[in-house]
CSV table of C-alpha atoms in Angstrom, one decimal:
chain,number,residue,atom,x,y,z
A,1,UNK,CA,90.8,13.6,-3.8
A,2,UNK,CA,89.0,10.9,-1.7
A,3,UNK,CA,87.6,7.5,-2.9
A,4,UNK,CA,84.8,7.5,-4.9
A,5,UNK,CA,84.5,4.1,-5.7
A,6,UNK,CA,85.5,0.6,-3.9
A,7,UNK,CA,85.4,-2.8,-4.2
A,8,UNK,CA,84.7,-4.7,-1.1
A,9,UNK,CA,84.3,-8.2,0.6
A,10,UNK,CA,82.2,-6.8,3.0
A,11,UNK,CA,78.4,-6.3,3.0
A,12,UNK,CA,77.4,-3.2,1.0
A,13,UNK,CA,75.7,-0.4,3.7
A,14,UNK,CA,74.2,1.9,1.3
A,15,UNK,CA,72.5,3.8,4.0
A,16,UNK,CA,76.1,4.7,5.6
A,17,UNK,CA,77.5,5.8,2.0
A,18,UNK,CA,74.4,7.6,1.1
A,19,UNK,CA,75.0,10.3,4.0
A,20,UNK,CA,78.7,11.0,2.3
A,21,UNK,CA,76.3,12.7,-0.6
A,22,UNK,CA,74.5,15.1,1.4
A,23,UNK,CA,75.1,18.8,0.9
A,24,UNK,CA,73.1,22.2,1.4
A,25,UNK,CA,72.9,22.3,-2.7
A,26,UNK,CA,71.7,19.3,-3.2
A,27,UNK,CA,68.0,18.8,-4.0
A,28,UNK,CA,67.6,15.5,-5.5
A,29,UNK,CA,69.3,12.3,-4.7
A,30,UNK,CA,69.4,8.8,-7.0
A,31,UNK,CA,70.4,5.0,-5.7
A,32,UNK,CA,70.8,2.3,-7.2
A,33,UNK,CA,71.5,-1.1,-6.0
A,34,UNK,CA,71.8,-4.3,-7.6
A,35,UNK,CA,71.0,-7.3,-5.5
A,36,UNK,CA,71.3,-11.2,-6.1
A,37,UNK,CA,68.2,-12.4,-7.6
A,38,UNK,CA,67.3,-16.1,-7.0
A,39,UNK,CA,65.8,-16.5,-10.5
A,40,UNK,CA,68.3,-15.6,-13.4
A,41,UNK,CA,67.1,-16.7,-17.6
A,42,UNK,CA,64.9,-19.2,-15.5
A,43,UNK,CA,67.2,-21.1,-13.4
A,44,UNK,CA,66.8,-21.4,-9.7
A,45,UNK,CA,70.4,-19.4,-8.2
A,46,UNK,CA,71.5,-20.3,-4.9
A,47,UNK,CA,74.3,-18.2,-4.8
A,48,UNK,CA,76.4,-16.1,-6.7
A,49,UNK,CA,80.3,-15.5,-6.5
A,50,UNK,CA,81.9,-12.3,-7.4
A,51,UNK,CA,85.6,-12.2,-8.5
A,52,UNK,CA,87.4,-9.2,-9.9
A,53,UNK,CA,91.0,-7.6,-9.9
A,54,UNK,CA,90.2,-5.3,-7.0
A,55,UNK,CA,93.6,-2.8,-8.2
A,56,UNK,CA,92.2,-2.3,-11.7
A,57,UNK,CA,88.3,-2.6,-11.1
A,58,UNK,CA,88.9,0.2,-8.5
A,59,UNK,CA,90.5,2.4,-11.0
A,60,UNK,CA,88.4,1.8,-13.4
A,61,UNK,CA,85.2,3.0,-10.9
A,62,UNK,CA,86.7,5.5,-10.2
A,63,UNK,CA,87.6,7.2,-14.0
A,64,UNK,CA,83.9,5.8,-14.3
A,65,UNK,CA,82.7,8.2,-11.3
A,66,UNK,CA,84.8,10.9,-12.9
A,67,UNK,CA,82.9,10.7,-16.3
A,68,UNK,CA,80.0,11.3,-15.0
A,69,UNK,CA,81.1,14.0,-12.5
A,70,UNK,CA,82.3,15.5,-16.2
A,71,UNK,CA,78.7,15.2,-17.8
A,72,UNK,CA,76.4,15.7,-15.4
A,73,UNK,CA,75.9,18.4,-12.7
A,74,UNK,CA,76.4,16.5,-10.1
A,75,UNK,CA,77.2,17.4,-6.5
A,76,UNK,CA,78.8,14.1,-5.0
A,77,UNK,CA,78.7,10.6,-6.9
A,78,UNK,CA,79.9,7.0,-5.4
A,79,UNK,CA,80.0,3.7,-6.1
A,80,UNK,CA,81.1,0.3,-4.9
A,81,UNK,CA,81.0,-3.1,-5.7
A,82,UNK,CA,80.7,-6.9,-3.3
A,83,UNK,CA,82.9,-9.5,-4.4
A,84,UNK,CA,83.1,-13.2,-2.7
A,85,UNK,CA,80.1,-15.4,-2.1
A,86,UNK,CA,77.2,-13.9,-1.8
A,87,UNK,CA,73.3,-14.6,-1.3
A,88,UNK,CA,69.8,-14.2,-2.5
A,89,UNK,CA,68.7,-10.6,-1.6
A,90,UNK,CA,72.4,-9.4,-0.8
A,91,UNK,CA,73.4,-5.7,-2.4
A,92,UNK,CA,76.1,-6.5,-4.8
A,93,UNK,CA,76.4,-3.0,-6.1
A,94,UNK,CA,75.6,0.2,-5.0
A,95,UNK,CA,75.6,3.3,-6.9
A,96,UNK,CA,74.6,7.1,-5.3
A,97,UNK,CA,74.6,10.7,-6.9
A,98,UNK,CA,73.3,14.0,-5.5
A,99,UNK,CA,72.6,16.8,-7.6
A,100,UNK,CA,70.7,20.1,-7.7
A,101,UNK,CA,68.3,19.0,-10.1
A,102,UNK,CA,66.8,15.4,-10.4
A,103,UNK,CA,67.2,15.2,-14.4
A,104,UNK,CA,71.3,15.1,-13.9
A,105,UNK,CA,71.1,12.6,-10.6
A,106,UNK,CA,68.6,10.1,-12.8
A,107,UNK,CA,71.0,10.3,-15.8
A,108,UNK,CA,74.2,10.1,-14.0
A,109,UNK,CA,73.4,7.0,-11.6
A,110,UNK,CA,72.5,5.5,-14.7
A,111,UNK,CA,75.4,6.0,-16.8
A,112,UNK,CA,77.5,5.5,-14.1
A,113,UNK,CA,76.0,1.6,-13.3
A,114,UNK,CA,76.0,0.9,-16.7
A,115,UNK,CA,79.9,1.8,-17.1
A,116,UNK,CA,80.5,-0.2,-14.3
A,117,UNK,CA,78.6,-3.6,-15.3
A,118,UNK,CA,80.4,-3.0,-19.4
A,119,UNK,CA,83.9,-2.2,-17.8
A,120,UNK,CA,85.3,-3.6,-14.6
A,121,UNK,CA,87.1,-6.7,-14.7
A,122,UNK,CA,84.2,-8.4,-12.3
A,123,UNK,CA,82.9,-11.7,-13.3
A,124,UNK,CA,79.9,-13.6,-12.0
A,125,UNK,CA,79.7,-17.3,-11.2
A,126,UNK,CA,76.0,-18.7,-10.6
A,127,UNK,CA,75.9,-21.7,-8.4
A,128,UNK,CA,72.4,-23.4,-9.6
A,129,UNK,CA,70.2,-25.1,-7.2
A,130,UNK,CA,70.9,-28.2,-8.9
A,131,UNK,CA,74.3,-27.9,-8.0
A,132,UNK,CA,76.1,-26.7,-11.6
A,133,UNK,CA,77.7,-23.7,-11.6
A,134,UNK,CA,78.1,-21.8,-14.7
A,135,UNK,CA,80.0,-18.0,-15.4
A,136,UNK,CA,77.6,-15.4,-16.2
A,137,UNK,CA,78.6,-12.8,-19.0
A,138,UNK,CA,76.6,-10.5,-21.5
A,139,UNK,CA,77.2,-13.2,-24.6
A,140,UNK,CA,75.5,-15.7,-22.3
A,141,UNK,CA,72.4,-13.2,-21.4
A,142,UNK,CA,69.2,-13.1,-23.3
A,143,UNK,CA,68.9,-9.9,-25.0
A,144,UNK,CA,66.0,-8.7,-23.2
A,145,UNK,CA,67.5,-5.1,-21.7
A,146,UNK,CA,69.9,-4.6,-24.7
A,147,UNK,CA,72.7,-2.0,-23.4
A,148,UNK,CA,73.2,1.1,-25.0
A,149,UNK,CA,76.7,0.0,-25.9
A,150,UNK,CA,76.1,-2.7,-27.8
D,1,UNK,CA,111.8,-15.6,-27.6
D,2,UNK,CA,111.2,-13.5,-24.2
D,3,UNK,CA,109.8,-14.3,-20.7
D,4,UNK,CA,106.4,-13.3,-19.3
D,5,UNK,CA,104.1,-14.2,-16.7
D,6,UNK,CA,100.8,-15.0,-17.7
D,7,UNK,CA,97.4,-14.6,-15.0
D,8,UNK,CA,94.3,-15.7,-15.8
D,9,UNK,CA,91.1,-15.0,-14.2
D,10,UNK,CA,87.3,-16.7,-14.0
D,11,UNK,CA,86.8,-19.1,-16.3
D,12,UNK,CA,90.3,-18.3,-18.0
D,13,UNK,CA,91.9,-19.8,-14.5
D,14,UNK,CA,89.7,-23.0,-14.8
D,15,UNK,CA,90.5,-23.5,-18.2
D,16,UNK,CA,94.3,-23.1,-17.7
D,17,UNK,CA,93.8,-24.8,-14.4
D,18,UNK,CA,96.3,-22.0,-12.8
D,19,UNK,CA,95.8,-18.3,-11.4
D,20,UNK,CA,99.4,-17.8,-13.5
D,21,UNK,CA,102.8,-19.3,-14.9
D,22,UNK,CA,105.3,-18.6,-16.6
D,23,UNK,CA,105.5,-18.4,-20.4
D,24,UNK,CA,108.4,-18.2,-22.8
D,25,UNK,CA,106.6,-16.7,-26.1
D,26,UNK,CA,108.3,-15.3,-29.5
D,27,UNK,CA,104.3,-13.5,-29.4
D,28,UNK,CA,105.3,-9.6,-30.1
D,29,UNK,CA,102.0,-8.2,-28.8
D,30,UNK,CA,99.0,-9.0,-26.3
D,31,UNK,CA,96.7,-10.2,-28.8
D,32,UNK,CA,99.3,-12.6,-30.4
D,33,UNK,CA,100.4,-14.0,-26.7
D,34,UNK,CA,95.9,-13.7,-26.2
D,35,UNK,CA,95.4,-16.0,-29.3
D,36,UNK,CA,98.6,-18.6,-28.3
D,37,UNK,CA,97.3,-19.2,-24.7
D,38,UNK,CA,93.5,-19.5,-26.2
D,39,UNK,CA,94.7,-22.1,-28.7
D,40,UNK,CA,96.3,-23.9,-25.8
D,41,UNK,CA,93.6,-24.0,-23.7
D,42,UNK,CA,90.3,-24.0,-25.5
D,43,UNK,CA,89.2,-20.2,-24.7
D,44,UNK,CA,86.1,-19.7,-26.2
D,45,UNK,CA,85.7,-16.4,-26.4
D,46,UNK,CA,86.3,-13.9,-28.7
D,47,UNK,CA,89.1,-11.5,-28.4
D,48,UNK,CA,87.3,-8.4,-28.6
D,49,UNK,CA,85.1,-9.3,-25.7
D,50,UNK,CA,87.9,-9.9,-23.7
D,51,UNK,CA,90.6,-7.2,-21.9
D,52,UNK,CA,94.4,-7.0,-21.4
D,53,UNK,CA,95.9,-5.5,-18.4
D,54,UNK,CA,99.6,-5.3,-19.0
D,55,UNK,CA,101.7,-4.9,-15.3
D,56,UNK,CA,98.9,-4.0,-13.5
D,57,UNK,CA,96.6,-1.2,-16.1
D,58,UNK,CA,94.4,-2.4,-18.8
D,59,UNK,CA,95.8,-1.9,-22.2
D,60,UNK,CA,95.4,-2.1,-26.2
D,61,UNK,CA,95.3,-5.5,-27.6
D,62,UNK,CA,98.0,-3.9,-30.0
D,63,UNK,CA,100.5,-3.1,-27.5
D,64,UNK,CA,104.0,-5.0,-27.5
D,65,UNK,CA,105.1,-6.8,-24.4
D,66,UNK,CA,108.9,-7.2,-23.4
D,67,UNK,CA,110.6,-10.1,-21.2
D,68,UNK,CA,109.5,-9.6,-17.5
D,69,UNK,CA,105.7,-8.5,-18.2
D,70,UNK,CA,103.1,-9.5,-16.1
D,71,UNK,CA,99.9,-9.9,-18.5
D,72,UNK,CA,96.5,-9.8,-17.0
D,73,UNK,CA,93.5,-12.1,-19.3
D,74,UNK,CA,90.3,-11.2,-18.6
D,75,UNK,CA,87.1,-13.0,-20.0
D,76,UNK,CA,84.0,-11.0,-20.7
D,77,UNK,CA,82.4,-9.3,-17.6
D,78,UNK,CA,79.4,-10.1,-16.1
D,79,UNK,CA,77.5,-6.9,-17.5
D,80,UNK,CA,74.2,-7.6,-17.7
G,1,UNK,CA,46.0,-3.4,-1.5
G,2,UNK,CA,48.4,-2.3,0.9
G,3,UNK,CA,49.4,1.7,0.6
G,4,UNK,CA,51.7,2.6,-2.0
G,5,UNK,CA,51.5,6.1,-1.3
G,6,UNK,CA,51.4,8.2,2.2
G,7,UNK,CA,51.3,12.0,3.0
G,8,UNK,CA,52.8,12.4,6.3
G,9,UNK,CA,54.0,15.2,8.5
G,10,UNK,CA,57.0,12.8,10.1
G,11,UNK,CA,60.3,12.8,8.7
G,12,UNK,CA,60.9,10.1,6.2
G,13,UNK,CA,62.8,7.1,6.9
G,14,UNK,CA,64.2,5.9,3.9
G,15,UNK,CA,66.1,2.5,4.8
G,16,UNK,CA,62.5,1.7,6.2
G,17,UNK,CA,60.6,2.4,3.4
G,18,UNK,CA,63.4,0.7,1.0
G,19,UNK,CA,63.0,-3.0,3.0
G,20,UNK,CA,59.6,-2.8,2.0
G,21,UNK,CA,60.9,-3.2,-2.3
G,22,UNK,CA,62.6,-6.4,-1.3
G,23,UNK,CA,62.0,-9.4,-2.8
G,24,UNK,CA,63.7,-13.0,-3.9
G,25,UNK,CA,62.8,-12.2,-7.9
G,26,UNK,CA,64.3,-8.2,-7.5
G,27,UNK,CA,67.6,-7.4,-9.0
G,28,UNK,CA,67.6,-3.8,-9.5
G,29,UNK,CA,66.4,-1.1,-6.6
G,30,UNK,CA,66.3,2.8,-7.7
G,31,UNK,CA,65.7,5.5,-4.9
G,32,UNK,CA,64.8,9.0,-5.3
G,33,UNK,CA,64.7,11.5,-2.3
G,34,UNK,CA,64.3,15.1,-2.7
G,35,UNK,CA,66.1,17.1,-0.3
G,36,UNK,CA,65.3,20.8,1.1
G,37,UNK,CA,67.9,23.1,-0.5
G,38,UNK,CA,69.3,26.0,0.6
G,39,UNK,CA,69.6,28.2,-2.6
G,40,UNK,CA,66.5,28.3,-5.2
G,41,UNK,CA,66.7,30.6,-8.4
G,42,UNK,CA,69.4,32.4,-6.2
G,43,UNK,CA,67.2,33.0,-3.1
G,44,UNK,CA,69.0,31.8,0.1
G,45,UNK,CA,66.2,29.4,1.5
G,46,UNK,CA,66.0,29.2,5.5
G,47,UNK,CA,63.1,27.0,5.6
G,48,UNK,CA,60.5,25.4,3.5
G,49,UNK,CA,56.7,24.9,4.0
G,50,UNK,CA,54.7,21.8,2.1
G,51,UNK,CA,50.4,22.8,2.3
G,52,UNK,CA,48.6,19.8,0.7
G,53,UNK,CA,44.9,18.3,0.8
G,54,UNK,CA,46.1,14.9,1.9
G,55,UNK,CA,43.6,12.7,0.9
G,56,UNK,CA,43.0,14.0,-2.7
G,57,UNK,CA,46.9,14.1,-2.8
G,58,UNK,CA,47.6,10.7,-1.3
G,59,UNK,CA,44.6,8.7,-3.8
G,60,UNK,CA,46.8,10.8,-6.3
G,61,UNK,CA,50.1,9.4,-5.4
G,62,UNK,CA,48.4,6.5,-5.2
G,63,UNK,CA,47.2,6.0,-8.9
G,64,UNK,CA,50.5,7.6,-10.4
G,65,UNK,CA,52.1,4.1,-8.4
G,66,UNK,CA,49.9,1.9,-9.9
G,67,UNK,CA,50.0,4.0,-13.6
G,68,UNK,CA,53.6,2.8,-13.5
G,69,UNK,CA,53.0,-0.8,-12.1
G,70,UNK,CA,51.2,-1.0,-15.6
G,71,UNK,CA,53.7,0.2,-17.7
G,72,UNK,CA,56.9,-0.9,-16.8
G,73,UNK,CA,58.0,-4.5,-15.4
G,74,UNK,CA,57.9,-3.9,-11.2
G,75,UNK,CA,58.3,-5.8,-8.2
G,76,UNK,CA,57.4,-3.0,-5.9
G,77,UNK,CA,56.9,0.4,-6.1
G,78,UNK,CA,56.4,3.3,-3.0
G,79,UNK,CA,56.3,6.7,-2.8
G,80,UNK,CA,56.2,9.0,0.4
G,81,UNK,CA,55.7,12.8,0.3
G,82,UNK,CA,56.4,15.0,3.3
G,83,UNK,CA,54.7,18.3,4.3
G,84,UNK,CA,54.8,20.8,6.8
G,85,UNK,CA,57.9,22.7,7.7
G,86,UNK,CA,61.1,21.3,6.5
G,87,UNK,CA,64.6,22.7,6.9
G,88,UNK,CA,67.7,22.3,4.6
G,89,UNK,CA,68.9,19.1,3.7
G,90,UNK,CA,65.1,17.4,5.0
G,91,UNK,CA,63.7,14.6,3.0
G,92,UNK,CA,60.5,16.1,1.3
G,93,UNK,CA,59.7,13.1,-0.8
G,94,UNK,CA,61.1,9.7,-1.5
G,95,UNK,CA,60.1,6.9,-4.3
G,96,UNK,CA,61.3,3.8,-4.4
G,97,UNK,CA,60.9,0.8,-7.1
G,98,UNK,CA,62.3,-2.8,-7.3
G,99,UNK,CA,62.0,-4.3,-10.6
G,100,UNK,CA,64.0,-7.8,-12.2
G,101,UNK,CA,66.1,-5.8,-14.5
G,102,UNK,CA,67.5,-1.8,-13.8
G,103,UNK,CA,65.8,-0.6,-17.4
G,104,UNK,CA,62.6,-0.5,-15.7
G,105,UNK,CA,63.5,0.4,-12.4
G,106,UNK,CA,65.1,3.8,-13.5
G,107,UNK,CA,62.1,4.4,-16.2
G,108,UNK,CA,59.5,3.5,-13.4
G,109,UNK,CA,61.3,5.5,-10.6
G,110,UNK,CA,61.5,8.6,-12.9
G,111,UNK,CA,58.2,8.3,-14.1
G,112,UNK,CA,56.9,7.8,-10.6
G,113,UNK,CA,58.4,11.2,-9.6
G,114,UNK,CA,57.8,13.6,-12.6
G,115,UNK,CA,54.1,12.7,-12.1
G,116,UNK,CA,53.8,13.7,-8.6
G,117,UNK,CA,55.7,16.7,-8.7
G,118,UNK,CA,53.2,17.7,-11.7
G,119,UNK,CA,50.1,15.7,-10.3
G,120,UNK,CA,49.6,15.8,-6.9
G,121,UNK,CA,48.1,18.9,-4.6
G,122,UNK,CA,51.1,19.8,-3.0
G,123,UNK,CA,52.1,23.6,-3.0
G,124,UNK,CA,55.5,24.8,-1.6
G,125,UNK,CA,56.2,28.2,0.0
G,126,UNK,CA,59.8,29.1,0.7
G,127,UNK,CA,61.2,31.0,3.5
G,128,UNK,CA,64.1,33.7,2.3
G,129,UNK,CA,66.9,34.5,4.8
G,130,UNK,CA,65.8,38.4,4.1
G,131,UNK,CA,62.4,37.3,6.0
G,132,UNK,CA,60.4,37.6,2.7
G,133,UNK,CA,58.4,34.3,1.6
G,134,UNK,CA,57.0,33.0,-1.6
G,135,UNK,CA,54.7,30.6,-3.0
G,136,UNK,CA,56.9,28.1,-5.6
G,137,UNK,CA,54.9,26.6,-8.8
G,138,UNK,CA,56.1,25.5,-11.6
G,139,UNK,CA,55.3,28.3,-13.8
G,140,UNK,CA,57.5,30.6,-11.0
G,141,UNK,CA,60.5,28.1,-11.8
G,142,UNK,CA,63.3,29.0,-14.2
G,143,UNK,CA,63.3,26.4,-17.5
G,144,UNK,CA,66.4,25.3,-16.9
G,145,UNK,CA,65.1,21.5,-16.5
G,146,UNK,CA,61.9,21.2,-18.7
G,147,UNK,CA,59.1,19.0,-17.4
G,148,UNK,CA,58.2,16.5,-20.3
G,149,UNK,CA,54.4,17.3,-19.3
G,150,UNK,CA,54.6,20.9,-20.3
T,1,UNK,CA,21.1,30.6,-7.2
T,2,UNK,CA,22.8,27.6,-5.3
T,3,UNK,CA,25.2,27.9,-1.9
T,4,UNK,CA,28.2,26.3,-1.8
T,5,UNK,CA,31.3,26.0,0.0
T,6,UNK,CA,34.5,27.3,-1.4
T,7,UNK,CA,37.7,25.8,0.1
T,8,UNK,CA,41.2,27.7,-0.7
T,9,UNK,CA,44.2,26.4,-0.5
T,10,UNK,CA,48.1,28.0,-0.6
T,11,UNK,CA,48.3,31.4,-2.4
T,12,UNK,CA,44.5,31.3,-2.8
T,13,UNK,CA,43.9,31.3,1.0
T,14,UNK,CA,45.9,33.8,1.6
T,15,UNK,CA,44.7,35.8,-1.3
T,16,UNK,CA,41.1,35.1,0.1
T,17,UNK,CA,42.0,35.5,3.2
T,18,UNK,CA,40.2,32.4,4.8
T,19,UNK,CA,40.0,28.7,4.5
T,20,UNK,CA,36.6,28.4,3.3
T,21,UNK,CA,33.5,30.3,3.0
T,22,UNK,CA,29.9,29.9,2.0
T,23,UNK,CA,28.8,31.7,-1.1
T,24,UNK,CA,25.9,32.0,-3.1
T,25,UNK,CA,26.7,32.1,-6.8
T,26,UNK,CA,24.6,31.6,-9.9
T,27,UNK,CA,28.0,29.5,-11.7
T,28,UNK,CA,26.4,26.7,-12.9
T,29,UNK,CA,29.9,24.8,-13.7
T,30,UNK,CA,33.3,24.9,-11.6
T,31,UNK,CA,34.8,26.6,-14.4
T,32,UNK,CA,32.3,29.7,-14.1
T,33,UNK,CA,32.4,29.6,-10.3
T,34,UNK,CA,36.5,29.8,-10.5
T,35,UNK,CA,36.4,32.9,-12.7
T,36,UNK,CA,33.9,34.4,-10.6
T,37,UNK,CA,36.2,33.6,-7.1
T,38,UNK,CA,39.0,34.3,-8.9
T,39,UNK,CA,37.7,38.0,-10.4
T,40,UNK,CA,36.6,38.6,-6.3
T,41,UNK,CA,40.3,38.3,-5.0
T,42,UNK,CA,42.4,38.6,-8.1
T,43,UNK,CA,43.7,35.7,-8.3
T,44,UNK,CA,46.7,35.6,-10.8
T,45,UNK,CA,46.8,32.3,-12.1
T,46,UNK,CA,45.5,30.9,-15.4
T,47,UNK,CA,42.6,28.5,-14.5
T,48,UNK,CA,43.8,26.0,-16.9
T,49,UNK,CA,47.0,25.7,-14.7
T,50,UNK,CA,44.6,25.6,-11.1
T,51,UNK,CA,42.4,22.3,-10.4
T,52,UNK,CA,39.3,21.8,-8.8
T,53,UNK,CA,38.0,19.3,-6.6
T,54,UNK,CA,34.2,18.8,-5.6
T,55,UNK,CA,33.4,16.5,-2.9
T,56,UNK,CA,36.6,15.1,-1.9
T,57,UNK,CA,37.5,14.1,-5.8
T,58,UNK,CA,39.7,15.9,-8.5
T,59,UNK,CA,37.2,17.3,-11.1
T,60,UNK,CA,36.4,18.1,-14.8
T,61,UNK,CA,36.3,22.3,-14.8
T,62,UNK,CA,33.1,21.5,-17.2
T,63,UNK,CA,31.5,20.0,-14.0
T,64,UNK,CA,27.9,21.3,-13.4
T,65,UNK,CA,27.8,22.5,-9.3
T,66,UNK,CA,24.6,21.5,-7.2
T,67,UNK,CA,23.7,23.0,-3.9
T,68,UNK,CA,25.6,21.9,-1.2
T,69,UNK,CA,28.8,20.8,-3.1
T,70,UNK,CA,32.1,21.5,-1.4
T,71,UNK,CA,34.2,23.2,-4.1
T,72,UNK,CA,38.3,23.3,-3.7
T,73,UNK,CA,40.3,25.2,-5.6
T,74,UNK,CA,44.0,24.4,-5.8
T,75,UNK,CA,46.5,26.7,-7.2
T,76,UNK,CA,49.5,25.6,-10.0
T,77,UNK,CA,51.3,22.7,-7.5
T,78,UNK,CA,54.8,23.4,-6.7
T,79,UNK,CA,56.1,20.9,-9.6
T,80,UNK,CA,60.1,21.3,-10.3
């Protein structure tokens, strides 16, 4: 079976990955990308570093993808995920699913980035404008989007 | 008393101020070896926010380790 | 205001029309594209024809943006819907929403799209491989994905 | 009696068998003057599903027509 879901240190091209969903039976296509925000609970970020264990978080994307693929009627679904330093505005995940019907690709991109963000072994470090740094995890986050599995 | 190697990752690795190292522990599971090195070090967070991967695949907090295992500590994700 | 919402008889250029959700404060992107399929109800499709009344449909398209711009927290949001004749696999319509947090992205990107499909003057007519053709609304459709509208 | 121009779109057109034509009609609203198209050519759709448009804007079927108004009628949209 090929890849469905990568880490990389490389800049995410979601148009390039988008194309590997296209088929004649699918209708409806869903992205989503997650991209470094310069403003996080109110402090200024200049950058954000992504570290992970690239073995396991693969795997673990991958039996994510496979969930959904399981749930949904889904034509093609993948995924990947930045590590390393990154900047304001960069893509530091992508997520893409193409299905028949809209309903299933809406439900599965989101079930699918919310797995991955609860899941893989990535961690976040902020680097603040004012020069701190501090690691970033959902016990540290305001509760303002609760996540279904909490 | 049995030998592992321990690897620590994020803000795990600062704490411990090492990526790894070798431990000798009479701990019989993950979560006894988890709560010994956060005693050592000042982890702060709770065990059941936090993952074992046991020679390379995640595993239960419950699961015994043997001399030679390589045990993976992983804080909390970044979720949000 | 700048257009949120254009009728066109071009082909859609997504990675485009996604630069223009970009922003410093945006952490979260959804996309939706609806592609030209080749099997409806169980009819093999050969082509596809879109007939609209552009400007009704486009002030439409228009107010269903800024409808969502109310109710969910947005950075951006665009929408583009094709017409004319489109083949399998063409992009017929495309939304896309930027938002600080994914919650509202999804809701806002979803919403966007069930409200034009139900909204807007747009009326498809398929063309079968066996040379017949037929006019597609929804009450023509099978119920296999409700609409919440109806 | 008031004149009018009725403006078909999609199934309706070809059902009608033109774009647009000129009519006379004593409909006083756009829900009256629908029935009366739609008794002409048979068309199969329930109003209630159809819109109507006068003057470039969407419009309430319960709108009274004046001489002169451009009336579009648009079938059930393709939805899905």
């Amino acid at each position: 079976m090929a890849k469905t879901f990568a880490i990389t240190a490389e800049p995410i091209d979601p148009d390039t990955l988008k194309r590997r969903l296209e088929a004649d039976h699918a209708g409806a296509c869903v992205t989503f990308e997650g991209w470094v925000r310069s403003l996080n609970e109110g402090e200024a970020v200049d950058a954000l570093e992504y570290e992970t264990h690239s073995a396991i978080a693969a795997r673990e994307g991958e039996a994510v993808i496979a969930e959904a693929r399981e749930r949904f009627a889904l034509v093609a679904a993948e995924g990947v995920h930045r590590v390393g330093k990154l900047a304001i505005g960069d893509c530091a995940v992508w997520v893409g699913v193409s299905a028949a019907h809209r309903g299933a690709a809406f439900d599965a991109c989101r079930y699918i980035i919310d797995e991955i963000k609860h899941r893989l072994p990535i961690w976040k470090k902020e680097h603040y404008e004012k020069g701190a740094t501090a690691w970033i995890n959902c016990a540290t986050q305001a509760t303002s989007e609760p996540s279904p599995l909490e | 008393m049995i030998d592992v190697t321990a690897h620590y990752f994020a803000v795990f690795r600062e704490r411990a101020g090492c990526e790894s190292e070798a431990v000798s522990t009479s701990s019989q599971t993950a979560a006894e070896f988890f709560d010994e090195i956060a005693g050592r070090y000042g982890f702060a967070d709770r065990r059941d926010r936090c993952k074992v991967a046991i020679n390379g695949a995640l595993a239960a907090w419950d699961s015994a380790l043997a001399s030679g295992d390589e045990v993976l500590f992983f804080p909390p994700v970044a979720g949000g």
